[in-house]
Amino acid sequence: MMSEAKLEALLTESRAFPPSAEFAAQANAQPSIYDEADADPEAWWRKQAGRLTWDTAPTKTLEWDLPFAKWFSDGRLNASVNCVDRHVAAGRGDKVAYHWVADKEGESRTITYRQLLGMVCQATNALVELGVKEGDRVAIYMPMIPEAVVAMLAVARLGAVHSVVFAGFSAEALSSRILDSDCQYVITADGAYRRGTASPLKPAVDEALQSCPNVKAVLVVQRTGGDVNWIEGRDYWWHDVVDRQSEQHVPKSFPSEQTLLIMYTSGTTAKPKGIFHTTGGYLVQAATTHYYVFDVKAETDVCWTAADIGWITGHSYIVYGPLVNGVTQVMYEGLPDSGGRDRWWKIIDEFKVTILYTAPTTIRTLMKWGPELPDSHDLSSLRLLGTVGEPINPEAWMWYRRHVGGERCPIVDTWWQTETGAILASPLPGITATKPGAAMRALPGISLDVVDNEAQSVGNGEGGYLVVTKPWPAMTRGIYGDPERFKQTYWTRFPGLYFAGDGAKRDADGDLWLLGRVDDVMNISGHRLSTTEVEHALVGHPAVAEAAVVGASDETTGQAIVAFVTLKLSAEEATKDQAPLIHELREHVARTISPIARPRQIILTPDLPKTRSGKIMRRLLRDVAENRSLGDVTTLTDPTVVNMISQLMTTTPSGEE
Ligand code: WTA
């Protein structure tokens, strides 16, 4: 958690920016929205369910058997129909769904809703041919190309379940996710482009599948055209099987509580959790929040969520929310500096993007590259900015407001999680004032609280734990295959309340500030990783005896991984020069989990600080990693260990990316 001093600095620095009259006059959300939702949240959500096209309209709203919720359970619908067919049927087929922008400058594709429908139907027919049936799990491991969205919608159209695995994950991470939910199909690509260079993707799938005997078919999009290893009878080119299919497919409808998706996320143990979401409630809240938080006008807005579909932000705000709302989007394949450090600003200007949504870590990177870059481009099309994924520091917020938003765009700082499915806390543009670094308040229909250790609400000016006190439509329905772990993880810390794992504070005005995780989950560039997951990878290396990992604050990535490692005696003796081994360990973690998990710094130490009962004192290690003065060390078996580690910390260089 953030230090008290830093928090105070942040609060005194903070200013409130009231909504402009101009924005307020045309905003989707009007002030009465909070009262209306507060008066009867279920009735309010029932009304929002009217945003969807149902084959059978629901008569039920919420059934709550803590911690298991059902929303709109007697309703029936098809997710892909809601995203695509209904817009075409309503005469909006020529509207652009995606301006897809390639990594390579100058390369783009424009896909209308009618074209998207044809693509989704073809892919659905291909999946049927490959044997995919309702309820089957399909893993998707793809770069940011239109086929990734098409694949998700095709799986959903059949009532099957997609499990999108971020393409930056290793073969090992992919195989454990495939096995955990027993995916029998995989959709992938031969490779991906990053800053003009093709990097292969299929080899990771091939390696992963060596331990996944149940996978029957792999559908492969050709993106880079490199050589690929091919297994006849298992591997199918997308262009061979999808392109020859009919562009028609008659969809069935499924119950509202049909599982739509699984998204793995890091918890406090080494094993990622398969968070699953069902159809009706998830779509209702994704669309409702997209409509109000981003104030979207389907006719005129061009939305750009600069995230990857491999994370929940991509699911809810590149795929489901915006498509249900029928808006035009930009979908970008590359990195912020593919083709130059002003690439983003060129994209905004070229496609006249009106709403930009991204993570604080990206804003800090863009900020490092200097204000001249955004300042020298025409960004006047923008009218609203959003951030997500980690607390945003006031400096980055102010830079975003000034240099990207031209001092006129409201900034919505949106708090939510893979588990919540959609945004739960955010200012509403046009109504709520904004403060640099605050998520401000719960959205209409959502009940949040900040509580102390005894589950009592804290007063204004006080900090505690963020909890959700009432069920919400897009809440996860659980951890795939492990209802007990679901209860344990989220519902036992404060009985009857959903414990998010975040620290929070109410300021003097009662507004909500997020303060970071209070558990062993780290947030690296907006990506969730558990300390145990990284420790597990480290001790998997033959040279390592023990490892303790902490998230230390970092100027660019929010938090960065610092690992304290003790070596096995044999390795210790063999290690004269530490540098090659440290390099090897960093690469080992990157290979085992993902390059995101590569530690910034590894400190080889003869010992770790432990309590008399043998527990590693992570709090102390975090203090060491953040160069803080050390508190009480009297419970340690050997207090000198900490001083020694502090010494080592200052003499071990940080890794370069
Ligand atoms: C953090 C991402 C502060 C938080 C949508 C949460 C935030 C975790 C914010 C979920 C925010 C997300 N301010 N912290 N606006 N948004 N977080 O599952 O710690 O990848 O618990 O979902 O990110 O990360 P996840």
XYZ file of C-alpha atoms and ligand atoms in Angstrom:
682
model
C 0.000 0.000 0.000
C 0.963 3.572 -0.548
C 2.818 5.352 2.239
C 0.849 7.772 4.351
C 3.118 10.652 3.340
C 2.619 10.044 -0.324
C -1.100 9.731 0.217
C -1.252 13.016 2.066
C 0.741 14.724 -0.657
C -1.668 13.301 -3.140
C -4.710 14.522 -1.260
C -3.462 18.048 -0.702
C -2.332 18.283 -4.300
C -5.723 17.194 -5.459
C -8.117 19.599 -7.021
C -11.616 18.994 -8.184
C -12.582 19.683 -11.770
C -16.326 20.288 -11.989
C -18.095 19.094 -15.127
C -18.430 21.718 -17.817
C -21.916 23.056 -18.500
C -21.439 22.218 -22.145
C -20.715 18.571 -21.425
C -23.449 18.330 -18.819
C -26.083 19.623 -21.231
C -25.644 16.741 -23.642
C -24.508 13.968 -21.285
C -26.156 10.542 -21.384
C -26.291 10.513 -17.598
C -28.415 13.107 -15.856
C -28.166 13.782 -12.103
C -31.410 11.944 -11.286
C -29.731 8.695 -12.348
C -28.189 8.097 -8.905
C -31.454 8.638 -7.049
C -33.377 6.466 -9.424
C -30.868 3.604 -9.116
C -30.561 4.003 -5.347
C -34.303 3.885 -4.847
C -34.532 0.407 -6.390
C -31.287 -0.971 -7.829
C -32.887 -4.143 -9.150
C -35.597 -2.226 -10.960
C -32.905 0.003 -12.420
C -30.909 -2.944 -13.720
C -34.102 -4.531 -15.076
C -34.606 -1.351 -17.072
C -31.003 -1.506 -18.347
C -31.635 -5.076 -19.518
C -33.819 -3.438 -22.158
C -30.602 -2.453 -23.970
C -30.309 -6.044 -25.149
C -32.282 -8.013 -27.684
C -33.753 -11.014 -25.874
C -35.375 -13.993 -27.570
C -37.272 -14.516 -24.363
C -37.443 -11.426 -22.221
C -36.578 -12.085 -18.577
C -39.264 -11.747 -15.946
C -36.825 -12.413 -13.101
C -34.122 -9.965 -12.102
C -31.871 -11.149 -9.282
C -31.758 -14.463 -7.428
C -29.196 -14.230 -4.664
C -27.907 -17.184 -2.721
C -24.755 -15.649 -1.274
C -22.198 -15.801 -2.886
C -23.944 -17.168 -5.954
C -26.019 -14.798 -8.050
C -28.284 -15.281 -11.031
C -29.465 -12.351 -13.084
C -32.339 -12.349 -15.562
C -32.266 -16.137 -15.303
C -35.427 -16.944 -17.264
C -34.358 -14.739 -20.178
C -32.836 -16.227 -23.326
C -30.510 -14.522 -25.767
C -27.509 -14.906 -28.033
C -24.455 -12.761 -27.280
C -23.247 -12.539 -30.866
C -26.705 -11.529 -32.124
C -26.641 -8.687 -29.630
C -23.233 -7.576 -30.830
C -23.782 -7.857 -34.552
C -26.969 -9.208 -36.158
C -29.332 -6.787 -34.535
C -27.454 -3.749 -35.821
C -27.581 -5.095 -39.355
C -31.274 -5.953 -38.955
C -31.915 -2.387 -37.798
C -30.432 -0.990 -41.002
C -27.042 -0.065 -39.587
C -25.096 -2.704 -41.532
C -22.961 -0.110 -43.320
C -21.803 1.465 -40.115
C -18.140 0.819 -39.361
C -17.653 -1.573 -36.454
C -13.845 -1.487 -36.470
C -11.143 0.580 -38.041
C -8.436 -1.989 -37.499
C -4.994 -0.374 -37.512
C -1.982 -2.600 -38.096
C 1.357 -2.458 -36.352
C 2.765 -1.272 -39.672
C 1.998 2.324 -40.485
C -0.366 2.770 -43.398
C -1.925 -0.679 -43.103
C -5.535 -0.776 -41.909
C -8.845 -2.529 -42.490
C -12.307 -1.124 -42.202
C -14.964 -3.612 -41.160
C -18.637 -2.708 -41.175
C -21.238 -4.388 -39.007
C -22.522 -6.246 -42.091
C -19.034 -7.510 -42.897
C -18.476 -8.451 -39.283
C -21.685 -10.480 -39.350
C -20.504 -12.351 -42.452
C -17.143 -13.057 -40.837
C -18.697 -14.240 -37.573
C -21.127 -16.549 -39.405
C -18.321 -18.045 -41.487
C -16.201 -18.670 -38.421
C -19.196 -20.165 -36.598
C -19.857 -22.562 -39.473
C -16.183 -23.538 -39.465
C -16.265 -24.236 -35.734
C -19.331 -26.425 -36.225
C -17.435 -28.334 -38.914
C -14.519 -28.837 -36.519
C -16.917 -30.248 -33.947
C -17.425 -27.382 -31.477
C -20.679 -27.730 -29.574
C -22.633 -25.762 -26.995
C -20.804 -25.690 -23.665
C -17.385 -26.668 -25.101
C -14.413 -24.573 -24.025
C -12.301 -22.960 -26.736
C -8.941 -21.333 -25.972
C -8.073 -18.227 -27.993
C -4.406 -17.221 -28.120
C -4.172 -14.450 -30.651
C -2.632 -11.115 -31.469
C -4.762 -7.984 -31.849
C -6.251 -8.792 -35.229
C -9.924 -8.674 -36.249
C -10.076 -12.467 -36.356
C -9.585 -12.479 -32.587
C -12.894 -10.653 -32.117
C -14.528 -12.788 -34.789
C -13.330 -15.936 -33.010
C -14.745 -14.791 -29.669
C -18.117 -13.955 -31.195
C -18.255 -17.215 -33.165
C -17.608 -19.267 -30.026
C -20.253 -17.275 -28.157
C -22.709 -17.681 -31.023
C -22.648 -21.454 -30.506
C -23.195 -21.194 -26.778
C -19.636 -22.412 -26.253
C -17.213 -20.757 -23.836
C -14.145 -18.794 -24.852
C -11.049 -18.618 -22.726
C -8.827 -15.948 -24.195
C -5.223 -16.269 -23.075
C -3.051 -13.172 -23.541
C -0.647 -13.922 -26.404
C 2.257 -12.680 -24.273
C 1.903 -15.689 -21.991
C 4.342 -18.575 -22.226
C 3.622 -22.087 -23.500
C 3.526 -23.299 -19.912
C 1.019 -20.655 -18.846
C -1.097 -21.466 -21.901
C -1.102 -25.209 -21.276
C -2.063 -24.848 -17.612
C -5.013 -22.668 -18.635
C -6.075 -25.078 -21.388
C -5.921 -27.988 -18.938
C -7.678 -26.218 -16.085
C -10.855 -25.658 -18.097
C -10.332 -28.639 -20.423
C -10.387 -26.661 -23.658
C -10.628 -29.030 -26.614
C -10.079 -26.416 -29.298
C -7.514 -23.672 -29.747
C -7.686 -20.683 -32.075
C -4.383 -18.945 -32.724
C -2.194 -17.306 -35.385
C 1.149 -18.198 -36.918
C 2.695 -15.094 -35.421
C 2.298 -11.473 -34.447
C 3.904 -8.174 -35.358
C 5.638 -5.947 -32.860
C 7.334 -2.787 -34.120
C 7.557 -4.253 -37.593
C 9.120 -7.523 -36.528
C 7.259 -10.796 -36.859
C 7.396 -12.975 -33.791
C 6.100 -16.528 -33.897
C 3.092 -17.599 -31.827
C 2.298 -21.093 -33.028
C 5.428 -22.723 -31.534
C 4.145 -21.841 -28.069
C 0.838 -23.539 -28.908
C 2.668 -26.613 -30.217
C 4.726 -26.788 -27.061
C 1.715 -26.238 -24.803
C -0.286 -28.949 -26.525
C 2.324 -31.592 -25.784
C 0.748 -31.733 -22.351
C -2.869 -31.239 -23.508
C -3.969 -34.514 -25.110
C -7.637 -33.519 -25.198
C -7.197 -30.748 -27.759
C -8.812 -31.970 -30.973
C -8.298 -29.089 -33.360
C -6.217 -25.949 -33.736
C -7.423 -23.214 -36.054
C -4.591 -20.971 -37.242
C -4.871 -17.503 -38.776
C -2.017 -16.656 -41.104
C -0.809 -13.246 -40.018
C 2.950 -13.178 -40.631
C 3.469 -15.940 -43.181
C 6.463 -17.485 -41.414
C 7.242 -21.208 -41.434
C 5.137 -23.226 -39.057
C 5.243 -26.704 -37.719
C 2.076 -28.515 -38.801
C 0.250 -31.516 -37.417
C -2.085 -32.981 -40.024
C -5.514 -33.779 -38.690
C -5.087 -31.395 -35.755
C -4.083 -28.086 -37.347
C -6.290 -26.166 -39.784
C -5.576 -22.898 -41.549
C -8.271 -20.309 -40.980
C -8.201 -19.391 -44.688
C -8.799 -23.047 -45.640
C -11.714 -23.744 -43.344
C -13.322 -20.399 -42.596
C -13.183 -18.578 -45.922
C -15.173 -21.213 -47.837
C -18.086 -21.195 -45.364
C -21.471 -19.615 -45.869
C -21.935 -16.092 -44.531
C -25.239 -17.158 -43.045
C -25.740 -18.882 -39.759
C -29.024 -19.186 -37.929
C -28.271 -18.624 -34.243
C -29.930 -20.321 -31.310
C -30.680 -18.549 -28.085
C -29.270 -19.615 -24.732
C -30.245 -19.027 -21.117
C -29.067 -15.783 -19.565
C -26.891 -17.767 -17.153
C -25.118 -19.713 -19.929
C -21.353 -19.375 -19.386
C -19.951 -16.935 -21.918
C -16.302 -16.673 -21.033
C -13.464 -17.680 -18.772
C -10.646 -15.268 -18.048
C -7.710 -16.410 -15.963
C -6.293 -14.003 -13.469
C -3.661 -14.102 -10.774
C -4.719 -14.657 -7.222
C -2.602 -14.972 -4.137
C -1.518 -18.519 -4.917
C 0.618 -19.820 -7.753
C -2.393 -21.212 -9.616
C -4.315 -18.641 -11.678
C -8.062 -18.539 -11.165
C -10.477 -19.236 -14.010
C -12.911 -16.393 -13.450
C -16.070 -17.104 -15.428
C -18.864 -14.857 -16.561
C -22.310 -15.667 -17.835
C -24.210 -14.016 -20.650
C -27.152 -11.776 -19.737
C -25.905 -9.935 -16.663
C -22.422 -9.479 -18.081
C -23.702 -8.009 -21.353
C -26.199 -5.735 -19.635
C -23.575 -4.203 -17.388
C -20.836 -4.036 -20.037
C -23.201 -2.115 -22.322
C -24.704 0.075 -19.584
C -21.342 1.145 -18.181
C -19.961 1.740 -21.658
C -22.963 3.950 -22.391
C -22.873 6.058 -19.231
C -19.213 6.127 -18.203
C -17.939 6.892 -21.699
C -21.051 8.875 -22.587
C -21.122 7.185 -25.981
C -23.276 8.451 -28.797
C -23.518 5.510 -31.166
C -24.063 7.781 -34.173
C -20.980 9.910 -33.886
C -18.404 8.521 -31.496
C -15.222 6.690 -32.420
C -14.066 4.746 -29.370
C -10.549 3.509 -28.867
C -9.832 1.207 -25.976
C -6.090 0.795 -26.119
C -5.910 -2.573 -24.390
C -5.413 -6.159 -25.451
C -8.297 -8.572 -25.929
C -6.290 -10.958 -23.761
C -7.453 -9.024 -20.685
C -10.885 -8.268 -19.286
C -10.661 -4.629 -20.435
C -10.476 -5.844 -24.009
C -13.401 -8.214 -23.484
C -15.744 -5.655 -21.965
C -14.671 -2.474 -23.778
C -13.298 -3.594 -27.156
C -15.699 -6.445 -27.768
C -18.924 -6.750 -25.795
C -19.843 -3.299 -24.435
C -19.100 -1.276 -27.576
C -20.537 -3.863 -29.976
C -23.772 -4.203 -28.016
C -23.989 -0.404 -28.206
C -23.288 -0.474 -31.940
C -20.462 2.064 -31.945
C -17.489 2.531 -34.264
C -14.127 1.638 -32.782
C -10.439 1.749 -33.472
C -8.649 -1.516 -32.772
C -4.868 -1.254 -32.827
C -2.453 -4.121 -33.302
C 0.833 -2.453 -32.406
C 2.778 -0.947 -29.561
C 2.648 2.739 -28.643
C 5.885 3.321 -30.550
C 5.387 1.033 -33.545
C 6.396 3.272 -36.419
C 7.447 6.114 -34.119
C 6.672 7.596 -30.751
C 3.861 9.745 -32.106
C 1.964 6.785 -33.516
C -0.969 7.125 -31.107
C -1.478 10.777 -31.904
C -1.439 10.035 -35.610
C -4.090 7.349 -35.147
C -6.309 9.690 -33.122
C -6.028 12.363 -35.776
C -6.505 10.027 -38.730
C -9.582 8.250 -37.385
C -10.942 11.215 -35.423
C -11.080 9.237 -32.215
C -13.468 10.819 -29.711
C -13.074 8.543 -26.675
C -9.730 7.155 -25.534
C -9.406 4.554 -22.765
C -6.044 3.300 -21.558
C -3.880 2.412 -18.551
C -1.841 4.796 -16.362
C 1.341 2.903 -17.176
C 0.905 3.730 -20.866
C 0.168 7.355 -20.045
C 3.418 7.518 -18.062
C 5.334 6.051 -20.989
C 3.818 8.545 -23.418
C 4.576 11.274 -20.913
C 8.245 10.290 -20.811
C 8.435 10.781 -24.548
C 7.569 14.431 -24.088
C 4.541 16.716 -24.529
C 5.781 17.963 -27.931
C 4.514 14.779 -29.545
C 0.830 15.080 -28.595
C 1.063 18.871 -28.763
C 2.080 18.806 -32.404
C -0.885 16.686 -33.524
C -4.520 17.585 -33.946
C -6.269 15.819 -31.073
C -9.329 18.062 -31.135
C -11.629 15.160 -31.995
C -11.194 13.780 -28.465
C -13.985 14.567 -26.035
C -13.488 12.057 -23.218
C -10.561 10.183 -21.691
C -10.517 7.143 -19.442
C -8.006 5.209 -17.390
C -8.058 1.752 -15.865
C -5.927 -0.906 -14.274
C -4.059 0.757 -11.433
C -4.139 3.912 -9.377
C -3.127 6.885 -11.534
C -0.638 9.320 -10.044
C -1.809 12.946 -10.114
C 1.112 13.988 -12.290
C 0.155 11.543 -15.042
C -3.501 12.510 -14.688
C -2.706 16.202 -15.125
C -0.491 15.473 -18.126
C -3.249 13.393 -19.716
C -5.752 16.165 -19.114
C -3.508 18.916 -20.477
C -1.630 17.374 -23.369
C -4.117 14.792 -24.578
C -7.443 16.169 -23.424
C -6.688 19.827 -24.187
C -8.034 20.773 -20.714
C -11.545 20.151 -22.021
C -12.062 16.376 -21.878
C -13.348 14.868 -18.657
C -11.216 12.002 -17.369
C -12.977 8.947 -16.022
C -10.807 6.933 -13.658
C -12.569 3.581 -13.735
C -12.089 0.990 -11.020
C -13.017 -2.610 -11.665
C -11.579 -6.121 -11.934
C -11.665 -9.290 -13.986
C -14.062 -10.547 -11.315
C -16.420 -7.580 -11.510
C -16.757 -7.977 -15.294
C -17.455 -4.295 -15.821
C -16.752 -0.921 -14.236
C -18.060 -0.484 -10.677
C -16.589 2.866 -9.663
C -16.003 5.941 -11.796
C -17.068 9.530 -12.100
C -19.964 10.004 -14.527
C -19.013 12.634 -17.084
C -21.229 15.663 -16.984
C -22.334 14.949 -13.405
C -19.452 14.031 -11.145
C -16.527 16.343 -10.570
C -13.183 14.643 -11.172
C -10.037 14.695 -9.042
C -6.586 13.676 -10.245
C -6.264 10.128 -9.000
C -9.730 9.383 -7.620
C -12.342 6.940 -8.883
C -14.798 9.177 -6.979
C -17.872 7.017 -6.424
C -19.824 3.862 -7.144
C -21.784 3.831 -10.377
C -25.591 3.869 -10.247
C -26.889 0.435 -9.253
C -23.632 -0.464 -7.475
C -23.092 -0.486 -3.709
C -19.523 -0.041 -2.540
C -18.114 0.635 0.880
C -14.752 1.188 2.534
C -14.521 -0.802 5.755
C -12.077 -1.367 8.587
C -10.813 -4.706 9.911
C -14.137 -5.299 11.659
C -16.161 -4.662 8.501
C -17.376 -1.292 9.788
C -17.679 1.595 7.327
C -14.901 4.116 7.741
C -15.608 7.802 7.987
C -14.519 10.543 5.628
C -10.802 11.067 5.655
C -10.172 7.443 6.592
C -8.776 4.428 4.806
C -9.647 0.741 4.781
C -10.664 -2.058 2.446
C -12.894 -1.727 -0.572
C -15.913 -4.046 -0.517
C -19.020 -4.499 -2.644
C -22.093 -4.845 -0.507
C -24.733 -5.952 -3.011
C -24.592 -8.315 -6.004
C -24.202 -6.707 -9.444
C -25.151 -8.115 -12.866
C -21.652 -8.648 -14.301
C -20.190 -10.175 -11.164
C -18.234 -13.349 -11.761
C -20.295 -16.435 -11.154
C -17.243 -18.098 -9.665
C -13.900 -19.757 -10.221
C -14.193 -22.381 -12.913
C -14.487 -25.793 -11.288
C -13.770 -24.508 -7.779
C -16.770 -22.975 -5.956
C -15.090 -23.468 -2.587
C -12.084 -21.380 -3.588
C -14.488 -18.692 -4.817
C -16.126 -18.485 -1.387
C -12.811 -18.551 0.406
C -11.129 -15.946 -1.725
C -13.765 -13.261 -1.879
C -16.442 -13.848 0.755
C -14.802 -14.923 4.003
C -12.640 -11.922 4.901
C -15.784 -9.865 5.565
C -18.740 -12.241 5.784
C -21.490 -11.321 3.365
C -19.379 -8.728 1.559
C -17.322 -9.088 -1.602
C -13.700 -8.319 -0.730
C -11.936 -6.916 -3.774
C -8.369 -7.103 -2.412
C -7.862 -3.339 -2.804
C -7.155 -0.727 -0.191
C -9.227 2.447 -0.494
C -9.852 5.733 1.197
C -12.660 8.217 1.455
C -11.378 11.775 1.346
C -12.783 14.672 3.319
C -15.573 15.059 0.758
C -16.421 11.365 0.944
C -14.958 10.676 -2.501
C -13.327 7.343 -3.208
C -9.608 6.825 -3.822
C -8.058 3.463 -4.679
C -4.761 2.780 -2.955
C -3.512 -0.461 -4.484
C -3.692 -4.115 -3.525
C -3.564 -5.182 0.072
C -2.824 -8.830 -0.711
C 0.057 -10.579 -2.442
C -1.131 -9.549 -5.862
C 1.200 -7.179 -7.692
C 0.161 -4.766 -10.401
C 2.867 -4.497 -13.044
C 1.951 -2.068 -15.824
C -1.682 -2.739 -15.045
C -1.177 -6.511 -15.250
C -2.002 -8.654 -12.286
C 0.606 -11.102 -11.078
C 0.876 -12.862 -7.771
C 4.077 -12.881 -5.790
C 3.669 -16.629 -5.270
C 3.397 -17.274 -9.008
C 6.776 -15.629 -9.568
C 8.326 -17.328 -6.526
C 7.065 -20.641 -7.845
C 8.759 -20.004 -11.188
C 12.017 -19.037 -9.466
C 12.226 -22.088 -7.231
C 11.561 -24.161 -10.344
C 15.079 -23.223 -11.450
C 17.713 -25.812 -10.455
C 20.007 -23.222 -8.837
C 17.381 -21.706 -6.543
C 16.710 -22.800 -2.973
C 14.245 -20.155 -1.829
C 12.671 -17.041 -3.258
C 10.679 -14.130 -1.888
C 9.072 -11.720 -4.299
C 7.634 -8.277 -3.652
C 6.085 -5.544 -5.763
C 8.079 -2.346 -5.309
C 6.788 0.971 -6.557
C 8.169 1.970 -9.922
C 7.893 5.273 -11.741
C 6.753 3.841 -15.049
C 5.197 0.467 -14.396
C 3.431 1.363 -11.140
C 4.951 -1.618 -9.436
C 7.957 -3.684 -10.448
C 9.025 -7.127 -9.367
C 11.927 -7.421 -6.968
C 13.000 -10.941 -6.067
C 15.207 -12.014 -3.191
C 16.742 -15.375 -3.917
C 18.862 -17.818 -1.960
C 20.836 -20.365 -3.950
C 21.370 -24.049 -3.384
C 24.747 -24.758 -1.930
C 26.049 -26.298 -5.146
C 24.990 -23.269 -7.176
C 26.364 -20.887 -4.604
C 29.755 -22.523 -4.824
C 29.727 -22.484 -8.600
C 28.683 -18.828 -8.808
C 31.714 -16.595 -8.890
C 30.182 -13.976 -11.085
C 26.527 -13.322 -10.215
C 25.552 -11.388 -13.325
C 25.071 -14.334 -15.717
C 23.000 -16.254 -13.189
C 20.815 -13.241 -12.426
C 20.270 -12.758 -16.132
C 19.424 -16.437 -16.495
C 16.916 -16.291 -13.622
C 15.184 -13.241 -15.067
C 14.865 -14.977 -18.431
C 13.698 -18.148 -16.718
C 10.759 -16.285 -15.162
C 9.957 -14.578 -18.469
C 9.933 -17.957 -20.204
C 7.927 -19.711 -17.514
C 5.201 -17.093 -17.106
C 5.521 -14.182 -19.489
C 7.934 -11.333 -20.229
C 5.602 -9.191 -18.090
C 6.732 -11.217 -15.086
C 10.465 -10.722 -15.675
C 11.800 -9.306 -12.372
C 13.255 -5.806 -12.521
C 15.797 -6.811 -9.948
C 17.000 -10.068 -8.459
C 19.044 -9.958 -5.301
C 21.055 -13.052 -4.460
C 21.266 -13.269 -0.723
C 22.655 -15.882 1.661
C 19.492 -15.675 3.769
C 15.938 -14.330 3.903
C 14.441 -12.482 6.882
C 12.092 -14.848 8.692
C 9.956 -14.660 11.776
C 10.606 -17.115 14.564
C 7.785 -19.235 13.184
C 9.596 -19.414 9.851
C 7.458 -16.998 7.791
C 9.254 -14.770 5.326
C 8.817 -11.113 6.323
C 7.657 -9.697 3.037
C 6.739 -6.376 4.566
C 10.367 -5.839 5.439
C 11.506 -6.899 2.018
C 9.103 -4.424 0.477
C 10.571 -1.702 2.669
C 14.041 -2.738 1.549
C 12.984 -2.787 -2.098
C 11.481 0.698 -1.798
C 14.416 2.070 0.201
C 12.291 2.818 3.226
C 13.583 2.877 6.735
C 12.883 -0.422 8.409
C 10.343 -0.685 11.165
C 10.217 -3.189 13.933
C 12.548 -6.109 13.293
C 12.464 -7.639 16.761
C 10.340 -10.605 15.715
C 13.013 -11.777 13.322
C 15.194 -14.769 14.069
C 18.215 -12.868 12.872
C 17.798 -9.092 12.466
C 21.193 -8.719 10.800
C 19.829 -10.475 7.704
C 17.801 -7.405 6.807
C 20.745 -5.060 6.986
C 22.727 -7.390 4.830
C 19.932 -7.533 2.244
C 19.631 -3.728 2.251
C 23.312 -3.583 1.432
C 22.953 -6.088 -1.389
C 19.963 -4.207 -2.729
C 22.011 -1.087 -3.290
C 24.833 -2.960 -4.985
C 22.778 -5.171 -7.335
C 21.896 -3.429 -10.584
C 18.331 -3.345 -11.935
C 17.606 -5.249 -15.095
C 17.189 -3.401 -18.332
C 14.283 -4.191 -20.644
C -6.462 -2.477 -10.017
C -8.581 -4.655 -14.687
C -6.865 1.806 -9.026
C -7.034 -2.947 -8.693
C -9.890 -3.981 -15.129
C -7.869 -4.140 -9.093
C -7.287 -0.121 -10.214
C -7.056 -4.745 -10.214
C -8.134 0.590 -11.096
C -7.887 -5.536 -11.178
C -8.293 2.004 -10.877
C -8.103 -1.505 -11.675
N -7.639 2.546 -9.837
N -6.663 0.493 -9.180
N -9.026 2.762 -11.683
N -8.618 -0.299 -11.985
N -7.280 -1.412 -10.614
O -8.473 -7.945 -12.900
O -5.986 -3.325 -7.846
O -6.700 -7.007 -14.445
O -8.084 -5.038 -8.033
O -8.876 -5.849 -14.042
O -6.458 -3.620 -10.864
O -7.100 -5.956 -12.265
P -7.755 -6.769 -13.452
